Coordinates of C-alpha atoms in Angstrom, one line a residue:
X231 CA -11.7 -15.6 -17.2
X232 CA -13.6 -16.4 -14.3
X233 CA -10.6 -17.1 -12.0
X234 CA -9.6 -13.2 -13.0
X235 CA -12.5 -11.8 -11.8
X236 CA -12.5 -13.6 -8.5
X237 CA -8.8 -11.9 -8.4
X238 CA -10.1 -8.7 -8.6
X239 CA -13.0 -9.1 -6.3
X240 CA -10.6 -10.5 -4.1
X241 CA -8.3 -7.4 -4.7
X242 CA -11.2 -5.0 -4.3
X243 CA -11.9 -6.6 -0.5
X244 CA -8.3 -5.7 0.5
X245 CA -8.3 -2.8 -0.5
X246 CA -11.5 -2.1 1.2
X247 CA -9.9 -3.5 4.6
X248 CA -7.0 -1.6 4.6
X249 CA -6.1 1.0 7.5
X250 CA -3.8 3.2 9.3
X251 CA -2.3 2.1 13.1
X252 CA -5.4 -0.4 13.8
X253 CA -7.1 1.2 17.0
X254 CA -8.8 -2.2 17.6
X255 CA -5.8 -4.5 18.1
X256 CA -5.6 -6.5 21.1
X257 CA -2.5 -4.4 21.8
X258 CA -4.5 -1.1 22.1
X259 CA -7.2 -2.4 23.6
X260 CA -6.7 -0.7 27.3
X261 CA -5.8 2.7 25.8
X262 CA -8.2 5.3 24.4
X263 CA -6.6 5.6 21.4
X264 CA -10.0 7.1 19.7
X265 CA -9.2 10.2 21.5
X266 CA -6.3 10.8 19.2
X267 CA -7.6 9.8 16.1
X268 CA -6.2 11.5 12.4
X269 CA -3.4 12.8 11.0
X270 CA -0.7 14.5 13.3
X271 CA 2.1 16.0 12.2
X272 CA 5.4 17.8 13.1
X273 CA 8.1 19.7 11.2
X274 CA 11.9 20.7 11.5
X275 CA 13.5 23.4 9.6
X276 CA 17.2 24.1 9.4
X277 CA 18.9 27.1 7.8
X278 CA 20.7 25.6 4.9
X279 CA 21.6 28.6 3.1
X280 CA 20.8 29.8 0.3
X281 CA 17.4 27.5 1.2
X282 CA 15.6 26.5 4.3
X283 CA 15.3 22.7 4.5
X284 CA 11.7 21.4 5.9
X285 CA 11.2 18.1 6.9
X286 CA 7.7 17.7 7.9
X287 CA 6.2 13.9 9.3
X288 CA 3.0 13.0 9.4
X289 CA 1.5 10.3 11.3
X290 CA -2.2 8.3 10.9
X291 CA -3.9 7.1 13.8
X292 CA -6.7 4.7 13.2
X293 CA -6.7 6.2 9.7
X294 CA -4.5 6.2 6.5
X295 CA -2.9 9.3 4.9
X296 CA -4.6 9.4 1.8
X297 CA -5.3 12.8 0.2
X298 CA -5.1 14.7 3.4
X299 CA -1.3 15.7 3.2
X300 CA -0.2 16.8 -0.3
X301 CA 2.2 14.4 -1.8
X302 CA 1.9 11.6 1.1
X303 CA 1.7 7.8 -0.9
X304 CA -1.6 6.6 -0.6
X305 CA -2.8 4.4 2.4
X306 CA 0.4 5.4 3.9
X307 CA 0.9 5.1 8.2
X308 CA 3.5 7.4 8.5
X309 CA 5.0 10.1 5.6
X310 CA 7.8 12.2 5.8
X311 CA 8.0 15.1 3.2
X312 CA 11.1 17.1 2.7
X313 CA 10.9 20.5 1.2
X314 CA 13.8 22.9 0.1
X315 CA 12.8 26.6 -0.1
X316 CA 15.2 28.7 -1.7
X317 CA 15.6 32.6 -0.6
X318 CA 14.9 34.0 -4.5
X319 CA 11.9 31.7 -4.8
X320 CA 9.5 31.6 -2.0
X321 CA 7.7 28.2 -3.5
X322 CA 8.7 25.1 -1.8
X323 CA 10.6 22.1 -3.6
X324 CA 9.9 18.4 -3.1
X325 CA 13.3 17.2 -2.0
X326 CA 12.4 13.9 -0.6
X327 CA 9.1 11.5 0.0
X328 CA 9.3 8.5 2.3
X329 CA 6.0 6.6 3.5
X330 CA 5.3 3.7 5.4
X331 CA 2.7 1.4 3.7
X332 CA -0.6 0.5 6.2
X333 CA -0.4 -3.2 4.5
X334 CA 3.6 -2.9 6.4
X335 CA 4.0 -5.3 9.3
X336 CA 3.5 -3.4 12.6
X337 CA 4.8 -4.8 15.8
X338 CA 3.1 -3.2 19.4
X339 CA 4.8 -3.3 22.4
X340 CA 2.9 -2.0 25.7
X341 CA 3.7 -1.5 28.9
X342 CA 0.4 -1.9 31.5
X343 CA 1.9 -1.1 34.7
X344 CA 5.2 0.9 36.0
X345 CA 6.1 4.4 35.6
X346 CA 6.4 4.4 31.7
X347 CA 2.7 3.2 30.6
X348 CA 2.3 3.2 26.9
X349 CA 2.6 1.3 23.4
X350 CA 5.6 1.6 21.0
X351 CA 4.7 0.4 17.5
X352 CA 7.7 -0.4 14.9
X353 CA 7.3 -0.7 11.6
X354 CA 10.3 -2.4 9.9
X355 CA 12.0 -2.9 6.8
X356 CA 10.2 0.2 4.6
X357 CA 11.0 0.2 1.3
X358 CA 12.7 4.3 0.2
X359 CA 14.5 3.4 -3.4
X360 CA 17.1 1.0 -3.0
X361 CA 17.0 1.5 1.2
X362 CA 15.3 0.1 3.9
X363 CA 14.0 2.3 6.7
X364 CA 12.6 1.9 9.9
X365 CA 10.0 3.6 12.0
X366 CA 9.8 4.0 15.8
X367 CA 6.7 5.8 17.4
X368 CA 6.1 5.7 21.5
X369 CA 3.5 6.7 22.8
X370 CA 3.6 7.3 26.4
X371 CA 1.4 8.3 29.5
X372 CA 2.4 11.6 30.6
X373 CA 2.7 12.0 34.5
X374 CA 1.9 15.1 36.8
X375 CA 4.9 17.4 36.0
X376 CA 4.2 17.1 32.2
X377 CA 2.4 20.0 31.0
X378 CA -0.6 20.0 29.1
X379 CA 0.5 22.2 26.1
X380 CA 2.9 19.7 25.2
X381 CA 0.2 16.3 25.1
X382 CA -0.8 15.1 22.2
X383 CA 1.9 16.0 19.9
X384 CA 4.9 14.7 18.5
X385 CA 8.3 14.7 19.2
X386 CA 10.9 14.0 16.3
X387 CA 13.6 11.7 18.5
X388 CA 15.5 10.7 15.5
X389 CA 15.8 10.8 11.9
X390 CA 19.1 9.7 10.4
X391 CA 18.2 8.6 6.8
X392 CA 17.3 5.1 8.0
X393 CA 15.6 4.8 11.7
X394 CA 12.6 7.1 12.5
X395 CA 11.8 7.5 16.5
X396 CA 9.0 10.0 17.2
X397 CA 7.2 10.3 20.3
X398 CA 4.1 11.8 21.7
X399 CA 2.7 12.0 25.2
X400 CA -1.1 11.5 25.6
X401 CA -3.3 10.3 27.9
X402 CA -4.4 7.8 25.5
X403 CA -1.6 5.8 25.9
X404 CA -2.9 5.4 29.6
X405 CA -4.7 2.6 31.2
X406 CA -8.6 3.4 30.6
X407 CA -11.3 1.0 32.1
X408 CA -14.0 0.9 29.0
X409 CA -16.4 3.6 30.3
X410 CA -14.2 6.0 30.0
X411 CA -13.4 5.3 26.2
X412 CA -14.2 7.5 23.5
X413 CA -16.7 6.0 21.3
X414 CA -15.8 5.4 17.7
X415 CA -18.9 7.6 16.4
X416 CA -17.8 10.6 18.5
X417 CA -14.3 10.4 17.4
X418 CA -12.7 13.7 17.0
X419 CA -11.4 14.1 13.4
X420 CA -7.9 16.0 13.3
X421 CA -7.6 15.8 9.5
X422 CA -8.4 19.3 9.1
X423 CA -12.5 18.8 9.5
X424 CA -12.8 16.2 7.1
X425 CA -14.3 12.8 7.9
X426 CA -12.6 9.9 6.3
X427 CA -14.7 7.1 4.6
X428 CA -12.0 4.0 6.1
X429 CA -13.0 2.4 3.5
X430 CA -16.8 2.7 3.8
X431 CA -17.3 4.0 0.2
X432 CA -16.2 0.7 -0.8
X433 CA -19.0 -1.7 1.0
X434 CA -21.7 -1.8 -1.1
X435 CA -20.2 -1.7 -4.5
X436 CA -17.9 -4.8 -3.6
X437 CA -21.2 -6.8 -2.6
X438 CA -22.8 -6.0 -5.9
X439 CA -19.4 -6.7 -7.8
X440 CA -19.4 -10.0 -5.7
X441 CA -23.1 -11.2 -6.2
X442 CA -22.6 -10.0 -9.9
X443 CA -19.7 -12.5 -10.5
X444 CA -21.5 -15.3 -8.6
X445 CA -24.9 -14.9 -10.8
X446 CA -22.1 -15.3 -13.8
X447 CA -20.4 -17.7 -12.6
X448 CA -23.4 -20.0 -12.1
X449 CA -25.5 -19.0 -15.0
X450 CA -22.2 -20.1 -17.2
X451 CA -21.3 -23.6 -15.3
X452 CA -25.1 -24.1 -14.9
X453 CA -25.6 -24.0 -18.4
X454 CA -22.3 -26.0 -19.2
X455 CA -24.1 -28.7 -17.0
X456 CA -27.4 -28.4 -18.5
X457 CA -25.9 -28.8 -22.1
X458 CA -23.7 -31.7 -21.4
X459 CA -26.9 -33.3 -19.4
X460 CA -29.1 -33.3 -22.3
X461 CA -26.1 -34.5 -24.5
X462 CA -25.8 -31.8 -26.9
X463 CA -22.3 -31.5 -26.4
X464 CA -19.2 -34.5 -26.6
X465 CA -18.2 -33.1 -22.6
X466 CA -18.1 -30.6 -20.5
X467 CA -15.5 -28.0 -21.6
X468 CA -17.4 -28.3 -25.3
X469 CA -20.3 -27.2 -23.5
X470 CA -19.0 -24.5 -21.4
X471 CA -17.0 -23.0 -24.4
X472 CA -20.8 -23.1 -26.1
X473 CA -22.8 -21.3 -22.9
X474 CA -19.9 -19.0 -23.0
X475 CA -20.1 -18.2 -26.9
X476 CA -23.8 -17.7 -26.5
X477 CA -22.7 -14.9 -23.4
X478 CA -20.1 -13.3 -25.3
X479 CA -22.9 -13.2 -28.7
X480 CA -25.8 -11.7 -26.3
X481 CA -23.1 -9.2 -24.4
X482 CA -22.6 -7.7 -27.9
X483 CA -25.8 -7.8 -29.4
X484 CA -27.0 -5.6 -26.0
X485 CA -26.4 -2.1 -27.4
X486 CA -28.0 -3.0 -30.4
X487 CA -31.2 -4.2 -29.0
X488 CA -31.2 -1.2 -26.5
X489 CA -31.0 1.1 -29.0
X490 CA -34.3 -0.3 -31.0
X491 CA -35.9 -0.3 -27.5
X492 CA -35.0 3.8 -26.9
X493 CA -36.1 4.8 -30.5
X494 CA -39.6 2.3 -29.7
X495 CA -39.8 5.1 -27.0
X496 CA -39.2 7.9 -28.2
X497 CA -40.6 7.2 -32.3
X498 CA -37.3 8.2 -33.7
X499 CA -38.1 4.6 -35.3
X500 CA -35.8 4.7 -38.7
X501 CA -38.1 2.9 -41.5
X502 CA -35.5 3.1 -44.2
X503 CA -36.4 4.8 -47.2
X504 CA -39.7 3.1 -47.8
X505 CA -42.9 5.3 -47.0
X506 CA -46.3 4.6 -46.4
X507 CA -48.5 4.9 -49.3

């Protein structure tokens, strides 16, 4: 029992760690890539008659897609989303759903100096049913002739059912000396006003739920030990299976005795059928 509980504990702290592209690798370090935090997207629609096909991707930066794009998997990097929209029936239909997992090994490749500063991140080996896909996204420094309506956004490169390339041009994929950094608590959110939690929500119950399985954990072995030191018990599992009989016997004698305590309060007291005389 107790090994179980460290599992989940355990289980809890991942979960509770888990994020989108990780804005504080060492890889990212010399780009601002708090400037471009949240979920970007970008769609293609071809005429596929009788429908119109949509194949929208959406992309996390320094945050996961959670519920922010309808039907995305959870704690997802990258989500692609295809949609068929037939002419009689304006409501879209979920064709397809591909995601790649934030717990998916990322790999970053930058480029410091030259005339194509930036980061490419890969993700490899995603698993889509019985296929493995692959993700590409470049990010790239734009230079003087690039024009500013086109900077931070995304690019679909390639999609061919198994490799992903997508790339946007930002100045957050140039060299920036660390004044010029956005700072984390002024981050500009892009998920459509919201402000994501990464994971904050989970801090203080996972302490409690950690303390709580300690204080367990050494009120049961304590009182195995205590047991077997005063020799009431032939060895140590006999008196552990006793300290946890007596847990289990108070655990369910609790709603009980809470219940006398609550009608003590509040004299709905039940005296059976006897009266005073």
């Amino acid at each position: 029992m107790l090994f179980s509980i460290h599992t989940v504990g355990a289980a809890l702290l991942t979960l509770g760690s888990v994020v989108a592209i990780d804005c504080s690798v060492k890889e990212l370090v010399p780009f601002d890539f708090q400037a471009i935090k949240g979920i970007h997207s970008v769609s293609t629609i071809k005429d596929t008659p009788p429908s119109h096909t949509n194949i929208t991707w959406s992309f996390g930066i320094c945050q996961s897609i959670n519920d922010e794009v309808a039907n995305c998997p959870k704690n997802s990097d990258v989500c692609g989303i295809t949609s068929i929209t037939f002419e009689k029936d304006p409501n879209p239909q979920v064709y397809e759903i591909i995601g790649f997992n934030s717990n998916l090994q990322k790999s970053y490749e930058s480029t410091l100096t030259g005339d194509n500063i930036g980061v490419t991140i890969k993700y490899t080996g995603a698993n889509w049913g019985n296929n493995l896909v692959n993700a590409e996204l470049n990010f790239v420094c734009p230079g003087k002739d690039d024009s500013k309506d086109d900077l931070d956004r995304f690019v679909l490169d390639k999609w061919d059912n198994e490799n992903l390339k997508a790339t946007m041009r930002t100045k957050a994929a140039c060299v920036t000396s660390e004044g010029d950094k956005t700072p984390p608590s002024k981050t500009p959110d892009k998920s459509n006003g919201r402000q994501p939690d990464n994971g904050e929500s989970w801090g203080w119950f996972t302490w409690i739920f950690i303390f709580l399985v300690l204080f367990l954990s050494i009120y049961i072995v304590g009182g195995a030990w205590f047991q077997y030191n005063k020799g009431n018990a032939i060895d140590f599992s006999t008196a552990l299976r006793e300290v946890l009989d007596n847990f289990i016997d108070l655990l369910k004698g609790l709603p009980s005795f809470s219940r006398e305590i609550i009608e003590k309060f509040t004299g709905n007291h039940n005296r059976g059928e006897y009266s005073a005389v």
